[in-house]
PDB file of C-alpha atoms in Angstrom:
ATOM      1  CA  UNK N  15      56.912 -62.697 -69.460  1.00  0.00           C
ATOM      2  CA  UNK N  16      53.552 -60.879 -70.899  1.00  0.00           C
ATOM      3  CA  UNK N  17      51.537 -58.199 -68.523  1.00  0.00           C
ATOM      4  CA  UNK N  18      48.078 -58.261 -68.884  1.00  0.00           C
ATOM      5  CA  UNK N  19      46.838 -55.033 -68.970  1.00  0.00           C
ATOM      6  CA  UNK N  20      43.744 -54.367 -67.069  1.00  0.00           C
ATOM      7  CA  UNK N  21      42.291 -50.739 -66.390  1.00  0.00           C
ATOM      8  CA  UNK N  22      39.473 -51.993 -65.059  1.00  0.00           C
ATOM      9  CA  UNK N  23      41.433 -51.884 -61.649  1.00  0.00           C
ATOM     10  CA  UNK N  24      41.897 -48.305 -61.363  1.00  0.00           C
ATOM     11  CA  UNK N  25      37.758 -47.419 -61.591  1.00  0.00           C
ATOM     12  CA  UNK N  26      37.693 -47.640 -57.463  1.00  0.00           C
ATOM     13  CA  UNK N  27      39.856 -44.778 -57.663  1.00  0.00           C
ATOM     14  CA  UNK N  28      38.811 -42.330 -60.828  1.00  0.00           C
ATOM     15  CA  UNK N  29      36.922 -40.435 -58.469  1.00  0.00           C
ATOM     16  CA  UNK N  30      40.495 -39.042 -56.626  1.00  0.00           C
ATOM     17  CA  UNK N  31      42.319 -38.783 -59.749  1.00  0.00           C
ATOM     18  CA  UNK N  32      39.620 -36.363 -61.646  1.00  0.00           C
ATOM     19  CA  UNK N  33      39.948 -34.540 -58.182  1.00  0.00           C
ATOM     20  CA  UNK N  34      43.519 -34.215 -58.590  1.00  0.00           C
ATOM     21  CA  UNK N  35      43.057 -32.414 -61.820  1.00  0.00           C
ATOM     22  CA  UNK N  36      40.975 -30.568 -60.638  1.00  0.00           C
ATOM     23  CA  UNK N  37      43.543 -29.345 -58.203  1.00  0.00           C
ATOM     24  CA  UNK N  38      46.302 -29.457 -61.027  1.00  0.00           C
ATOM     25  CA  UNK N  39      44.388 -27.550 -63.802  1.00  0.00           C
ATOM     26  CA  UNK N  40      43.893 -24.747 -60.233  1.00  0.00           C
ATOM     27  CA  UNK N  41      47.443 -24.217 -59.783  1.00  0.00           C
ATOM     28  CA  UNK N  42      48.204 -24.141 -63.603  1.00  0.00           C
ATOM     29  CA  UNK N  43      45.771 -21.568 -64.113  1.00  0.00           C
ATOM     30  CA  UNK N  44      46.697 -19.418 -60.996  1.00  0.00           C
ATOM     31  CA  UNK N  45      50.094 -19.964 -61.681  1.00  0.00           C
ATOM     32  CA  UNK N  46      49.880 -19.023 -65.753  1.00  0.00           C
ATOM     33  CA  UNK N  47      47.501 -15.757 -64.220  1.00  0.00           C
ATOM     34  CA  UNK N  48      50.354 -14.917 -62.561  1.00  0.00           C
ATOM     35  CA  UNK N  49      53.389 -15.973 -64.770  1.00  0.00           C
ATOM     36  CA  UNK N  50      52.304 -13.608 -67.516  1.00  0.00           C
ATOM     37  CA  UNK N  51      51.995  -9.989 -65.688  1.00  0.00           C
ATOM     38  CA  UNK N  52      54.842 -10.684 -62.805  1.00  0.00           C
ATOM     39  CA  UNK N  53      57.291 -11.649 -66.373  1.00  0.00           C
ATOM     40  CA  UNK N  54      56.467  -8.729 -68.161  1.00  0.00           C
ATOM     41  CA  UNK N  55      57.532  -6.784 -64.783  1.00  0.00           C
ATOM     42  CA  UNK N  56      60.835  -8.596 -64.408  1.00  0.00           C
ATOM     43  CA  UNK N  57      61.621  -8.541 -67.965  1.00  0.00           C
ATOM     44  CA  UNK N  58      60.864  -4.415 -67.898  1.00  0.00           C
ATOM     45  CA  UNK N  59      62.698  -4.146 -64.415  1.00  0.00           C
ATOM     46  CA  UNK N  60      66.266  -6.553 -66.316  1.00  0.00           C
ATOM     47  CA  UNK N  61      65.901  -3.674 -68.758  1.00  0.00           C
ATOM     48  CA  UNK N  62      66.380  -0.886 -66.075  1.00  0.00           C
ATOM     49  CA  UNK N  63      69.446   1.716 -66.249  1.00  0.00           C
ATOM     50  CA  UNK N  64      70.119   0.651 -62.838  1.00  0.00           C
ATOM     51  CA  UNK N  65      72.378  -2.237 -62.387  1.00  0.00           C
ATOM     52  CA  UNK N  66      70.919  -1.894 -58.716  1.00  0.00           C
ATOM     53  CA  UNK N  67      67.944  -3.276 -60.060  1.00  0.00           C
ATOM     54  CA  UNK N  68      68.969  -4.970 -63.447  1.00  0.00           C
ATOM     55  CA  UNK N  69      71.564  -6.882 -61.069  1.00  0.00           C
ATOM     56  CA  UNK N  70      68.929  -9.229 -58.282  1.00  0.00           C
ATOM     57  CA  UNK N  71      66.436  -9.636 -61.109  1.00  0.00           C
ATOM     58  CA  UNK N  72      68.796 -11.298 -63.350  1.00  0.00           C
ATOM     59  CA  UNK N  73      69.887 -13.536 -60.294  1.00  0.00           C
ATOM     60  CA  UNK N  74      66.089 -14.046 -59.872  1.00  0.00           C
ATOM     61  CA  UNK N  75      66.063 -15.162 -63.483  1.00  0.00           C
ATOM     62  CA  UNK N  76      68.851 -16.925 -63.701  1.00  0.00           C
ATOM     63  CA  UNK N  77      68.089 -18.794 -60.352  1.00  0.00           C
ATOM     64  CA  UNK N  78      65.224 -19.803 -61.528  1.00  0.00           C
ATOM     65  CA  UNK N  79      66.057 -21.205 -65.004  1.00  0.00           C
ATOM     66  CA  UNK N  80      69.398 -22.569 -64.356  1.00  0.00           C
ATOM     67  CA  UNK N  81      68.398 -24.907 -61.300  1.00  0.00           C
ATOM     68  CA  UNK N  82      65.718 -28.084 -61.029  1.00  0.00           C
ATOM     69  CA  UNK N  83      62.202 -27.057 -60.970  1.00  0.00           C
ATOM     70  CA  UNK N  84      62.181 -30.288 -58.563  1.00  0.00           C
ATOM     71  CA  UNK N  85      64.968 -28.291 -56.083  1.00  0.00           C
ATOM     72  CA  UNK N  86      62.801 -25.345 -56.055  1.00  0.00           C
ATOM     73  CA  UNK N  87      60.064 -27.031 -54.846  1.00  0.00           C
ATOM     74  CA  UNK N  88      61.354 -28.843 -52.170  1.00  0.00           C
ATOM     75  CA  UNK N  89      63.879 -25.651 -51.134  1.00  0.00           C
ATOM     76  CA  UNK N  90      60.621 -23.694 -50.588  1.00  0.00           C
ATOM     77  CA  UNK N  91      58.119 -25.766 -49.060  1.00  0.00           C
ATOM     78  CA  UNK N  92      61.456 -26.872 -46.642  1.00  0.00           C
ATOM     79  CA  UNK N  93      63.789 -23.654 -46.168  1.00  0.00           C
ATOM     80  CA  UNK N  94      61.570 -20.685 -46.873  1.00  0.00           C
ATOM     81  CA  UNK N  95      59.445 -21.672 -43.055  1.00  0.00           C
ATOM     82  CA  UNK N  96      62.936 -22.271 -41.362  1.00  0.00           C
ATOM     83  CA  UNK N  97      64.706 -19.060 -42.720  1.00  0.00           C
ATOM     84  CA  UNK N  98      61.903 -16.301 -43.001  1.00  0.00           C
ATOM     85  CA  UNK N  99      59.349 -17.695 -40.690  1.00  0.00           C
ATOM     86  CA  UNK N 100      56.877 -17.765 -43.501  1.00  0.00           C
ATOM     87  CA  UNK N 101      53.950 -20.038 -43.492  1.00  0.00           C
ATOM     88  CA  UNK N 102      51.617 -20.707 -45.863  1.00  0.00           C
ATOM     89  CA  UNK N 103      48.946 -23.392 -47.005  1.00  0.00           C
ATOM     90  CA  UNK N 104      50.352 -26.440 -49.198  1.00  0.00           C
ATOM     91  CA  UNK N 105      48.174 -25.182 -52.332  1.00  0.00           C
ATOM     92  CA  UNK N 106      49.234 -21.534 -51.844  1.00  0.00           C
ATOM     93  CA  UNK N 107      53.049 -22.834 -51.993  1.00  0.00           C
ATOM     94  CA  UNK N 108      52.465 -24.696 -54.642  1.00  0.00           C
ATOM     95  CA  UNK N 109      51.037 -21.601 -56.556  1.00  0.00           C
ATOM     96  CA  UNK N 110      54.110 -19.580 -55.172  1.00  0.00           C
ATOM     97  CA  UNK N 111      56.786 -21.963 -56.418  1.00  0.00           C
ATOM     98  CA  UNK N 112      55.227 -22.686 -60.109  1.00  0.00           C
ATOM     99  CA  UNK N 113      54.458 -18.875 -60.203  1.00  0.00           C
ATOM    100  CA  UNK N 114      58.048 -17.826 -59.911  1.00  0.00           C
ATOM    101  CA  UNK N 115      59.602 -20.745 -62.368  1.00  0.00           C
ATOM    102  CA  UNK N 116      57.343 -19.376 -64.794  1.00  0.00           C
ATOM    103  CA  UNK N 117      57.922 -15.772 -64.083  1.00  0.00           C
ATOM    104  CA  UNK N 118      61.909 -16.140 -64.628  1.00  0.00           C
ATOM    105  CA  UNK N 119      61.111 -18.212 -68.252  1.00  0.00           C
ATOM    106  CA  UNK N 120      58.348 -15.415 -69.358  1.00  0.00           C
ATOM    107  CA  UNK N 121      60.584 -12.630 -68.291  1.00  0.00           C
ATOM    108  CA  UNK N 122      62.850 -14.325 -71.361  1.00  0.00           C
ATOM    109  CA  UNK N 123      60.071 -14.875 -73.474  1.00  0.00           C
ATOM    110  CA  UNK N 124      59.077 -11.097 -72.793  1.00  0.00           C
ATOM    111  CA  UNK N 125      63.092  -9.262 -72.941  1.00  0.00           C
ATOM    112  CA  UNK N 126      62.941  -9.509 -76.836  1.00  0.00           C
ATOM    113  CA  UNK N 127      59.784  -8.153 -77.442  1.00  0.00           C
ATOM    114  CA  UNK N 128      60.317  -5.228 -75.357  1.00  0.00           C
ATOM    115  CA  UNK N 129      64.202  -4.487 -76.619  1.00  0.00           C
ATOM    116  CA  UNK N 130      62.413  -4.786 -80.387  1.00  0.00           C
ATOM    117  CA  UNK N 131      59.464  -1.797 -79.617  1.00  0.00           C
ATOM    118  CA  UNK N 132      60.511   0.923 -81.955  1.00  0.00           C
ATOM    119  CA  UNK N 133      62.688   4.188 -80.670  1.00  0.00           C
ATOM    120  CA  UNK N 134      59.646   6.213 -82.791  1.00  0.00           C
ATOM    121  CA  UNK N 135      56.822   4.487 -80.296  1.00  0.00           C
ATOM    122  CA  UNK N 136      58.380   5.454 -76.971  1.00  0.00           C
ATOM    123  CA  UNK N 137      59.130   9.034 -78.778  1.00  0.00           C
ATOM    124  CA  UNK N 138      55.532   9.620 -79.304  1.00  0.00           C
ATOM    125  CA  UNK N 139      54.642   7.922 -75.822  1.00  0.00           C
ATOM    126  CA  UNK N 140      57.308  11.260 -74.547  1.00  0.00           C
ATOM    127  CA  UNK N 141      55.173  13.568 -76.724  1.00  0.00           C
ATOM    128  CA  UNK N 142      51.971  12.554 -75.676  1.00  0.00           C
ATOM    129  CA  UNK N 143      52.642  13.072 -71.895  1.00  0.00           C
ATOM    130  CA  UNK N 144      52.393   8.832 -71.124  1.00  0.00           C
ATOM    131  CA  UNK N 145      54.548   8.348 -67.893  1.00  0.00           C
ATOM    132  CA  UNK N 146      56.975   5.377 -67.883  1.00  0.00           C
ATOM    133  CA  UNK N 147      54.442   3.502 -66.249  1.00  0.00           C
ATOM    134  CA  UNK N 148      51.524   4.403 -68.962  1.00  0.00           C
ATOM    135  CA  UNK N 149      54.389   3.689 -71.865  1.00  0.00           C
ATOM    136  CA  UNK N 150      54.981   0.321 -70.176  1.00  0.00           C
ATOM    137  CA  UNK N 151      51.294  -0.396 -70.642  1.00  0.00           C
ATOM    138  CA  UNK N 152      49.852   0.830 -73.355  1.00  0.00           C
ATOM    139  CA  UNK N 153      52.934   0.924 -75.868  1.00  0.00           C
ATOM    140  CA  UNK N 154      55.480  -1.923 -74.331  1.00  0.00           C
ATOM    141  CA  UNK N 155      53.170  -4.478 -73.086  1.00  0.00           C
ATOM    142  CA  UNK N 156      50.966  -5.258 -76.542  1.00  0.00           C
ATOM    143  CA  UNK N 157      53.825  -5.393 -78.635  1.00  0.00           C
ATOM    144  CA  UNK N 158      55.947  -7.646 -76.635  1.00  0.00           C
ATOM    145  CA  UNK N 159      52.524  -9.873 -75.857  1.00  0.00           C
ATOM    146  CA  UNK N 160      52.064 -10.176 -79.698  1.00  0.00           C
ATOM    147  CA  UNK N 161      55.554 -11.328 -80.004  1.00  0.00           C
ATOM    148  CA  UNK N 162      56.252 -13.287 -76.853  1.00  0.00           C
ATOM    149  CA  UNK N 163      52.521 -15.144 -77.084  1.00  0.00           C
ATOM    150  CA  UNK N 164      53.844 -18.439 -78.592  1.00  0.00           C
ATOM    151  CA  UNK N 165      56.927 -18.718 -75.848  1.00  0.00           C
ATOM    152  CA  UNK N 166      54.336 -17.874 -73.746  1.00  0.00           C
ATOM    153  CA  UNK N 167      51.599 -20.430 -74.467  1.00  0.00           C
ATOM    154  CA  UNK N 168      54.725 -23.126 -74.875  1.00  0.00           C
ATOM    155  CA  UNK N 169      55.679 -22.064 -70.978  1.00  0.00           C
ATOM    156  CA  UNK N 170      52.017 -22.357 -69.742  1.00  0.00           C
ATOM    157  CA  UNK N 171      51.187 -25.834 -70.944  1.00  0.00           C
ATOM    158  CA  UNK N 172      54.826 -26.681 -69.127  1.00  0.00           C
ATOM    159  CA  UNK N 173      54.289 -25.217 -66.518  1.00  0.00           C
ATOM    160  CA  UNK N 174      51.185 -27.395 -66.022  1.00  0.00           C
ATOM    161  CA  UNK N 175      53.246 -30.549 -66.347  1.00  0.00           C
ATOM    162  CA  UNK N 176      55.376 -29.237 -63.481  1.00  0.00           C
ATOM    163  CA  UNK N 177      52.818 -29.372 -60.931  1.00  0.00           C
ATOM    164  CA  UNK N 178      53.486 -33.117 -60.934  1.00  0.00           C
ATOM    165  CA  UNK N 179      56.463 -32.455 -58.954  1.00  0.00           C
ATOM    166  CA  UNK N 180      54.667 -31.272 -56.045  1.00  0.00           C
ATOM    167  CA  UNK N 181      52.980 -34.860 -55.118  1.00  0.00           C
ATOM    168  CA  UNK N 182      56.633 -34.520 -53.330  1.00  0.00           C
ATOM    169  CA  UNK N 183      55.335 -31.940 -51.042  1.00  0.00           C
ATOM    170  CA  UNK N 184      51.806 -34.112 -50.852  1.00  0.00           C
ATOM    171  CA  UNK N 185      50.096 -31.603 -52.616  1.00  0.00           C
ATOM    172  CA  UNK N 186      47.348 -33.846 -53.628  1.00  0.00           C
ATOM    173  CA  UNK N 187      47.337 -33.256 -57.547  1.00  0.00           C
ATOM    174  CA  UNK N 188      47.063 -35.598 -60.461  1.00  0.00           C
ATOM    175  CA  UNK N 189      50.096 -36.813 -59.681  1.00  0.00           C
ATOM    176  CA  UNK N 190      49.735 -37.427 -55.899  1.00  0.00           C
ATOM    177  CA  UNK N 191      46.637 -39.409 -56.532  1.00  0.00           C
ATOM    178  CA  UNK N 192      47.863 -41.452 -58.946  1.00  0.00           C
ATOM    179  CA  UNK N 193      51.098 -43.100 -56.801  1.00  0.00           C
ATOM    180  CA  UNK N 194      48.376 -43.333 -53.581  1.00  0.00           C
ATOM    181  CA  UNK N 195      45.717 -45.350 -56.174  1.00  0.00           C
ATOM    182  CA  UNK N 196      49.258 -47.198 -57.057  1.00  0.00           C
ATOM    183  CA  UNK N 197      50.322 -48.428 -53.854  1.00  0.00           C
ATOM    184  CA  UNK N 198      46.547 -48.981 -53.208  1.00  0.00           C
ATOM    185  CA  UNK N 199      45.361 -51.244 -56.343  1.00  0.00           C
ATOM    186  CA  UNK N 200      49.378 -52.684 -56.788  1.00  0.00           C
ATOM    187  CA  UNK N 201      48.975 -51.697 -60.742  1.00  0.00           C
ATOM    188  CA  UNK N 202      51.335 -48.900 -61.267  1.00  0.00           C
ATOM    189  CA  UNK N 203      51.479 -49.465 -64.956  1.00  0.00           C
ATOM    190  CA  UNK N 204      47.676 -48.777 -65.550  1.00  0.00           C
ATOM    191  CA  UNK N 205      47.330 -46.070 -63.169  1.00  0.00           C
ATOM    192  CA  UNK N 206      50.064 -43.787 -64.826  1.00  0.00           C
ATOM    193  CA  UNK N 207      49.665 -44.581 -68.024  1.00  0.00           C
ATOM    194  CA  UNK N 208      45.706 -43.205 -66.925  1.00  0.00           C
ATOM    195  CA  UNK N 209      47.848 -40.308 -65.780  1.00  0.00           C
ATOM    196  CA  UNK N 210      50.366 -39.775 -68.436  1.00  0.00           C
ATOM    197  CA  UNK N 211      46.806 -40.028 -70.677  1.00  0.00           C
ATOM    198  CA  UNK N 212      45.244 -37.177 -68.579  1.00  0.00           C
ATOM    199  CA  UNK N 213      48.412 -34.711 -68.787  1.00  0.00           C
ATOM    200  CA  UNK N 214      48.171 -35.302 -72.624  1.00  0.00           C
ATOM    201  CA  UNK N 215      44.618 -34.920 -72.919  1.00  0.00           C
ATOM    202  CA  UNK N 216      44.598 -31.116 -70.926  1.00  0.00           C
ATOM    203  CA  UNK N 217      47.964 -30.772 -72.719  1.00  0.00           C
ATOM    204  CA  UNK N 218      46.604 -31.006 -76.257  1.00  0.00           C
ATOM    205  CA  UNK N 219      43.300 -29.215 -75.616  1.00  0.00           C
ATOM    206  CA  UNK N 220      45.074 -25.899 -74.312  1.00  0.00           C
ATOM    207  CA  UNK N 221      47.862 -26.323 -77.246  1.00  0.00           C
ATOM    208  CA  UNK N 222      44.810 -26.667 -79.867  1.00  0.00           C
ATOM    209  CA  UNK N 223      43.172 -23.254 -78.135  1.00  0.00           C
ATOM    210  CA  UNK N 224      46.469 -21.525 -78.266  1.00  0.00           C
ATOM    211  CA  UNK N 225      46.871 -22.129 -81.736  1.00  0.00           C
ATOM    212  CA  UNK N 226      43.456 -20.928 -82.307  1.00  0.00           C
ATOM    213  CA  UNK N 227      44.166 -17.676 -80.156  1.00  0.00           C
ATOM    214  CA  UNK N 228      47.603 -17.505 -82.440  1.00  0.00           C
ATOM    215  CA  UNK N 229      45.845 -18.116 -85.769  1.00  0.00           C
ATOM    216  CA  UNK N 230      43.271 -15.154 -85.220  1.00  0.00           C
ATOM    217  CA  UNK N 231      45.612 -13.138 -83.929  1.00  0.00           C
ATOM    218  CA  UNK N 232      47.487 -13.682 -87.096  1.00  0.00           C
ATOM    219  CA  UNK N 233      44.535 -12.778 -88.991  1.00  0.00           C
ATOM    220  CA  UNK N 234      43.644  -9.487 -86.852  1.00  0.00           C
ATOM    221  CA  UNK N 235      46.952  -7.900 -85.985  1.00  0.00           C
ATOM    222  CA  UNK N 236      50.335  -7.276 -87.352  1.00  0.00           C
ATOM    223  CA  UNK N 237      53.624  -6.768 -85.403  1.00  0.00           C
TER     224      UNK N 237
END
């Protein structure tokens, strides 16, 4: 049996998809925004003398990397309203739950940089009066960027792909649109392969800036 292609089909509903990109390139940005400041916290906070604090954020971390992006999703849009009487929008959910996946990876992507910032450079933080907080930021934070960048520009563009998962919750992304234009049109093998073309298309323009970012960074700075 031969399938004729025919994406001629799918132009009634091009209009929703490039509006579920939209919405899918907004929580990948938020999320990212977020991903990269709230891991360097939880990456400085695992490194804490305190195994009252070292002790829930590696549970956070480990939680979140050792279980189905998928679960999380549906655990939080389902549980977190039962158990803590919290409600919020669809979109700002959506943010939450791809914001604290990518948090728990970064925070990895982060923990080597900061256990690799020399014992002289906090020293001369101590001298010059910096408070933890000012030696977090202006001695910590640039080296473990420069070193944690590529993990961190690999976890970004992933973290992009993962808002697929919430056409679960009807969050109407990419992916949402695209099985609603299936059911609609009854060609599912055009309208995600439009998709699939779409993810790769955002996925290989940010990868191509990265690398730019990475190559003059190369060029400017040394570790």
């Amino acid at each position: 049996m031969t399938y004729s292609f025919d994406f001629s089909s799918i132009s009634s509903g091009l209009d929703a998809l490039w509006h579920g990109l939209a919405i899918t390139l907004v929580i990948a940005l938020c999320a990212n925004a977020i991903g990269v400041v709230t891991g360097f916290v939880v990456a400085m906070l695992s490194q804490a003398n305190s195994r009252l604090v070292r002790a829930p954020v590696s549970a956070f971390i480990e939680f979140f990397r050792c279980t189905p992006a998928l679960v999380q999703v549906v655990w939080f849009f389902y549980c977190v309203p039962i158990i803590f009487n919290v409600f919020l929008t669809p979109l700002t959910m959506g943010i939450l739950v791809i914001s604290l996946n990518l948090t728990a990876f970064n925070a990895e992507a982060y923990r080597a940089g900061i256990q690799s910032v020399p014992t002289e450079q906090h020293d001369a933080g101590v001298a010059l009066g910096f408070s933890p907080l000012q030696r977090a930021i202006y001695i910590v934070l640039p080296h473990a960027f420069r070193l944690a960048f590529p993990v961190l520009a690999t976890n970004g563009i992933l973290a992009m792909q993962q808002t697929s998962l919430l056409s679960v919750v009807a969050i109407q992304e990419l992916m949402y649109h695209g099985k609603e234009l299936a059911s609609e049109i009854y060609r599912p093998l055009e309208v995600f392969t439009t998709v699939g073309l779409l993810y790769l298309a955002v996925s290989l323009a940010v990868a191509q800036i990265l690398r730019g970012v990475e190559r003059w960074r190369a060029l400017h700075y040394s570790v």
